[in-house]
């Protein structure tokens, strides 16, 4: 910085203000400093800069899920693309943290709470896990994908899971299906709870049977969907439609139905949820509910950046109530229903 200041003919304090994007610099001084930086190849030291700004320029994306699920489910890849896209116009670094079990969760909490990141994006939280509230209590800005089942309020971005599930069931009812089962997602996750709620509400609105024995719970995996479909066929051999709460579970359901000799959609119509990249290539191509997963990741980043700026006193929303952003879903009709 001393060399830059000497070449530009300004003080070291002026160089610091330019490097840290302060507005208290004249255009002439800013141009001189930037020209000197370019000529000398000066690169600010991130560690030294963080001592002044109290910022790490790093955010963490924490995924509380099994490794095999993270790498097999297209949802997580789409989410990561959205997060990366939103960060391309910033100088922020992204740290990925995949946790499973109490020891990894506690280690992640210590890492976050010890000031290594400016904020946290949290995906795939299960049950009454206190990770989200613990991060918030540590004073670290946090945005979740989905809401907390505990009822505690934190900043969140989610798809309209209830409305999307209702769209799926309504389409099946309109198509003349009456014996409609569902493969629900895990009931220790808000997304699983909300999609099951949408199914139940729309079945009741249509005056159709939707009791507990028409519901089989899966784990958002292909194998889980196949096993759940096999149970439903055993208990309800005359079912004529199934709504699966994820595309992967729907793909498993298609496998089980073909193995049982059921024609799709003639005998049984199938609707999934997500509209992953796999859906158009299913056999038959999968009718599904599209949720904007990449946009979900982008909106999480945008909300987190606002909260980070607010906590640093740069915004007008410091101390504001938590925001709950809900993105719309839509029906995509293909050959499975």
C-alpha positions as a printed Julia matrix, in Angstrom:
337×3 Matrix{Float64}:
   0.0     0.0     0.0
   2.93    2.34    0.68
   4.21    1.73   -2.85
   0.76    2.32   -4.36
   0.36    5.54   -2.35
   3.78    6.83   -3.47
   3.15    6.05   -7.15
  -0.36    7.54   -7.08
   0.75   10.62   -5.13
  -1.81   10.12   -2.37
  -1.83    9.05    1.26
  -1.92    5.45    2.43
  -5.34    6.2     3.97
  -6.66    7.15    0.52
  -5.38    3.88   -0.92
  -7.16    2.02    1.89
 -10.43    3.82    1.15
 -10.2     2.96   -2.54
  -9.42   -0.7    -1.85
 -12.35   -0.93    0.57
 -14.79    0.83   -1.83
 -15.33    3.85    0.39
 -17.3     6.71   -1.13
 -15.08    9.29    0.6
 -12.61    9.46   -2.3
 -12.55   11.89   -5.22
 -12.85   10.42   -8.72
  -9.36   11.74   -9.57
  -7.77   10.09   -6.55
  -9.64    6.83   -7.21
  -8.42    6.75  -10.82
  -4.83    7.44   -9.74
  -4.9     4.7    -7.13
  -6.47    2.15   -9.49
  -3.84    2.99  -12.14
  -1.05    2.48   -9.6
  -2.6    -0.81   -8.45
  -2.72   -2.04  -12.05
   0.87   -0.98  -12.73
   2.28   -2.54   -9.57
   0.09   -5.65   -9.59
  -1.01   -4.95   -6.03
  -3.44   -7.47   -4.48
  -5.07   -6.68   -1.11
  -4.29   -9.21    1.62
  -7.6   -10.77    2.63
  -6.46  -11.58    6.18
  -5.25   -8.04    6.81
  -8.35   -6.56    5.25
 -10.62   -8.66    7.49
  -8.92   -7.17   10.57
 -10.16   -3.75    9.49
 -13.54   -4.62    8.01
 -14.32   -7.43   10.5
 -15.52   -9.41    7.48
 -14.2   -12.73    6.19
 -15.75  -12.36    2.72
 -16.8   -16.0     3.09
 -20.19  -17.65    3.46
 -20.93  -21.26    4.33
 -23.44  -23.53    2.62
 -24.31  -26.22    5.17
 -26.13  -29.33    3.97
 -27.42  -31.52    6.8
 -27.8   -34.71    4.77
 -26.13  -38.04    4.04
 -23.32  -37.93    1.49
 -25.0   -40.46   -0.79
 -28.15  -38.31   -0.84
 -26.28  -35.07   -1.51
 -24.41  -36.49   -4.51
 -27.31  -38.54   -5.92
 -30.16  -36.03   -5.72
 -30.19  -33.47   -8.58
 -31.86  -30.98   -6.21
 -28.59  -30.25   -4.46
 -26.68  -29.7    -7.7
 -29.34  -27.28   -8.94
 -29.31  -25.46   -5.62
 -25.53  -25.1    -5.76
 -25.72  -23.72   -9.32
 -28.14  -21.05   -8.13
 -25.93  -20.11   -5.18
 -22.82  -19.92   -7.37
 -24.63  -17.82   -9.96
 -25.7   -15.3    -7.33
 -22.13  -15.05   -6.01
 -20.45  -14.44   -9.38
 -20.89  -10.68   -9.1
 -19.41  -10.56   -5.57
 -15.99  -11.12   -4.03
 -17.39  -13.7    -1.62
 -15.93  -17.17   -1.23
 -18.2   -20.19   -0.71
 -17.41  -22.95    1.78
 -19.38  -26.21    1.51
 -20.02  -28.08    4.74
 -21.83  -31.44    4.65
 -22.82  -32.74    8.06
 -24.38  -35.91    9.37
 -24.76  -36.61   13.06
 -24.07  -34.65   16.23
 -20.25  -34.52   16.1
 -20.18  -33.01   12.6
 -23.0   -30.62   13.46
 -21.2   -29.41   16.59
 -17.95  -28.97   14.65
 -19.78  -26.93   12.0
 -21.37  -24.77   14.68
 -17.98  -24.08   16.27
 -16.52  -23.18   12.87
 -19.34  -20.77   12.11
 -19.52  -19.32   15.62
 -15.77  -18.64   15.77
 -16.03  -15.98   13.08
 -14.8   -17.89   10.04
 -17.78  -16.86    7.88
 -19.97  -13.79    7.42
 -23.18  -15.79    6.96
 -24.7   -19.22    6.53
 -27.02  -20.86    4.0
 -28.65  -23.91    5.57
 -30.24  -26.7     3.52
 -32.04  -29.93    4.42
 -32.57  -29.53    8.15
 -34.27  -32.45    9.9
 -36.62  -32.56   12.89
 -35.97  -30.35   15.89
 -32.28  -29.86   15.06
 -31.16  -26.7    16.87
 -28.45  -25.8    14.35
 -30.38  -22.92   12.8
 -31.32  -21.29   16.09
 -27.81  -21.87   17.46
 -26.26  -20.09   14.46
 -28.71  -17.21   14.86
 -28.0   -16.94   18.59
 -24.29  -16.74   17.78
 -25.06  -13.57   15.84
 -24.26  -15.02   12.41
 -26.7   -14.08    9.63
 -28.56  -17.17    8.43
 -30.97  -18.07    5.62
 -32.68  -21.46    5.44
 -34.17  -23.4     2.56
 -37.6   -24.09    4.03
 -39.03  -23.31    7.43
 -38.25  -24.7    10.85
 -40.62  -27.37   12.16
 -40.04  -26.05   15.68
 -41.94  -22.89   14.81
 -38.92  -20.64   15.47
 -38.68  -17.9    12.88
 -35.53  -17.39   10.82
 -34.98  -15.94    7.36
 -36.06  -18.54    4.81
 -36.69  -19.13    1.12
 -38.95  -21.94   -0.03
 -41.11  -23.16   -2.88
 -44.89  -23.27   -2.54
 -44.88  -26.93   -1.54
 -48.47  -27.01   -0.32
 -49.78  -25.3    -3.44
 -47.66  -27.46   -5.72
 -48.93  -30.68   -4.14
 -52.5   -29.44   -4.49
 -51.85  -28.73   -8.19
 -50.64  -32.3    -8.69
 -53.66  -33.9    -7.01
 -56.11  -31.53   -8.71
 -54.69  -32.49  -12.1
 -55.14  -36.18  -11.31
 -58.71  -35.63  -10.12
 -59.54  -33.6   -13.23
 -58.16  -36.45  -15.34
 -60.72  -38.79  -13.75
 -58.53  -40.52  -11.19
 -60.26  -41.36   -7.93
 -58.05  -43.82   -6.04
 -55.05  -41.57   -5.53
 -52.25  -42.54   -3.15
 -49.17  -40.55   -2.24
 -45.53  -41.27   -1.51
 -44.79  -38.59    1.06
 -41.39  -37.19    1.92
 -39.75  -37.47    5.35
 -42.01  -36.03    8.02
 -39.07  -34.58    9.96
 -38.59  -32.0     7.18
 -40.86  -29.06    6.39
 -40.85  -29.91    2.69
 -42.17  -33.42    3.44
 -44.79  -32.11    5.83
 -46.0   -29.39    3.46
 -46.3   -31.61    0.38
 -48.27  -34.17    2.36
 -50.5   -31.39    3.64
 -51.19  -30.26    0.08
 -52.14  -33.8    -0.94
 -54.46  -34.18    2.06
 -56.15  -30.81    1.57
 -56.83  -31.38   -2.13
 -58.14  -34.92   -1.54
 -60.53  -33.56    1.07
 -61.59  -30.74   -1.26
 -62.4   -33.33   -3.93
 -64.3   -35.51   -1.47
 -61.98  -38.47   -2.08
 -60.55  -41.0     0.38
 -57.18  -39.87    1.67
 -56.82  -41.72    4.93
 -53.45  -42.65    6.43
 -53.31  -46.04    4.73
 -53.21  -44.33    1.32
 -49.94  -42.67    2.4
 -46.52  -44.33    2.23
 -43.53  -42.36    3.45
 -40.25  -42.36    1.54
 -36.88  -40.67    2.01
 -36.62  -38.65   -1.23
 -34.53  -41.4    -2.85
 -35.27  -43.65   -5.81
 -34.99  -46.78   -3.67
 -37.32  -45.28   -1.08
 -39.91  -44.48   -3.74
 -39.76  -48.0    -5.14
 -40.26  -49.57   -1.7
 -43.11  -47.2    -0.88
 -44.85  -47.97   -4.18
 -44.59  -51.69   -3.5
 -46.28  -51.2    -0.12
 -49.07  -49.15   -1.67
 -49.72  -51.76   -4.35
 -49.97  -54.45   -1.69
 -52.43  -52.45    0.4
 -54.37  -50.84   -2.48
 -54.06  -53.0    -5.6
 -56.8   -51.01   -7.36
 -55.17  -47.58   -6.97
 -55.2   -45.61  -10.21
 -52.81  -42.75   -9.43
 -49.94  -41.78   -7.16
 -48.43  -38.43   -6.28
 -44.78  -38.75   -5.26
 -43.3   -35.88   -3.25
 -40.08  -35.9    -5.28
 -39.0   -36.87   -8.79
 -36.53  -39.44   -7.49
 -39.27  -41.19   -5.53
 -41.5   -41.0    -8.6
 -38.79  -42.74  -10.66
 -38.71  -45.5    -8.06
 -42.5   -45.74   -8.22
 -42.35  -46.15  -12.01
 -39.95  -49.06  -11.58
 -42.23  -50.79   -9.05
 -45.3   -50.29  -11.23
 -43.62  -51.75  -14.32
 -42.38  -54.72  -12.28
 -45.97  -55.3   -11.13
 -47.23  -55.26  -14.72
 -49.08  -51.94  -14.43
 -49.35  -49.77  -17.53
 -48.44  -46.11  -17.05
 -50.54  -44.02  -17.24
 -53.37  -46.3   -18.45
 -53.57  -48.28  -15.21
 -51.76  -45.91  -12.84
 -50.9   -42.25  -13.41
 -47.78  -40.88  -11.71
 -46.93  -37.29  -10.83
 -43.66  -36.22   -9.2
 -42.34  -33.01   -7.68
 -39.22  -30.93   -8.53
 -38.9   -31.21  -12.35
 -35.29  -32.33  -12.12
 -33.16  -32.87  -15.21
 -34.08  -36.57  -15.02
 -37.84  -36.04  -15.36
 -38.04  -35.68  -19.18
 -35.96  -38.84  -19.63
 -38.0   -41.12  -17.37
 -39.87  -44.07  -18.88
 -42.42  -42.67  -19.57
 -41.43  -38.97  -19.27
 -42.56  -37.74  -15.88
 -45.4   -35.34  -15.25
 -44.25  -33.28  -12.29
 -44.45  -30.06  -10.32
 -41.67  -27.66  -11.2
 -40.06  -25.74   -8.39
 -37.45  -23.09   -9.32
 -34.53  -24.68   -7.47
 -31.76  -22.53   -8.98
 -33.75  -19.38   -8.28
 -34.29  -20.64   -4.74
 -30.5   -20.73   -4.27
 -30.14  -17.27   -5.79
 -32.83  -15.77   -3.56
 -31.2   -17.32   -0.49
 -27.93  -15.58   -1.36
 -29.63  -12.24   -2.03
 -31.46  -12.36    1.29
 -28.3   -13.4     3.14
 -26.28  -10.54    1.63
 -28.93   -8.06    2.77
 -28.76   -9.47    6.28
 -24.94   -9.37    6.3
 -25.01   -5.71    5.26
 -27.7    -4.96    7.82
 -25.67   -6.54   10.61
 -22.69   -4.39    9.61
 -24.81   -1.27    9.8
 -24.83   -0.73    6.05
 -28.55   -1.26    5.54
 -31.81    0.1     6.91
 -33.22   -3.32    7.84
 -31.02   -4.17   10.82
 -33.11   -5.87   13.46
 -35.98   -6.44   11.03
 -38.29   -9.41   11.51
 -37.3   -12.62    9.69
 -38.39  -12.83    6.07
 -40.15  -15.86    4.56
 -39.86  -15.82    0.75
 -42.1   -18.34   -1.05
 -41.53  -19.01   -4.75
 -44.3   -20.27   -7.06
 -44.55  -23.79   -8.47
 -46.13  -24.98  -11.71
 -47.42  -28.19  -13.28
 -45.38  -29.7   -16.13
 -47.41  -32.27  -18.09
 -45.65  -35.19  -19.76
 -46.6   -38.8   -20.49
 -46.76  -40.4   -17.01
 -50.11  -38.81  -16.16
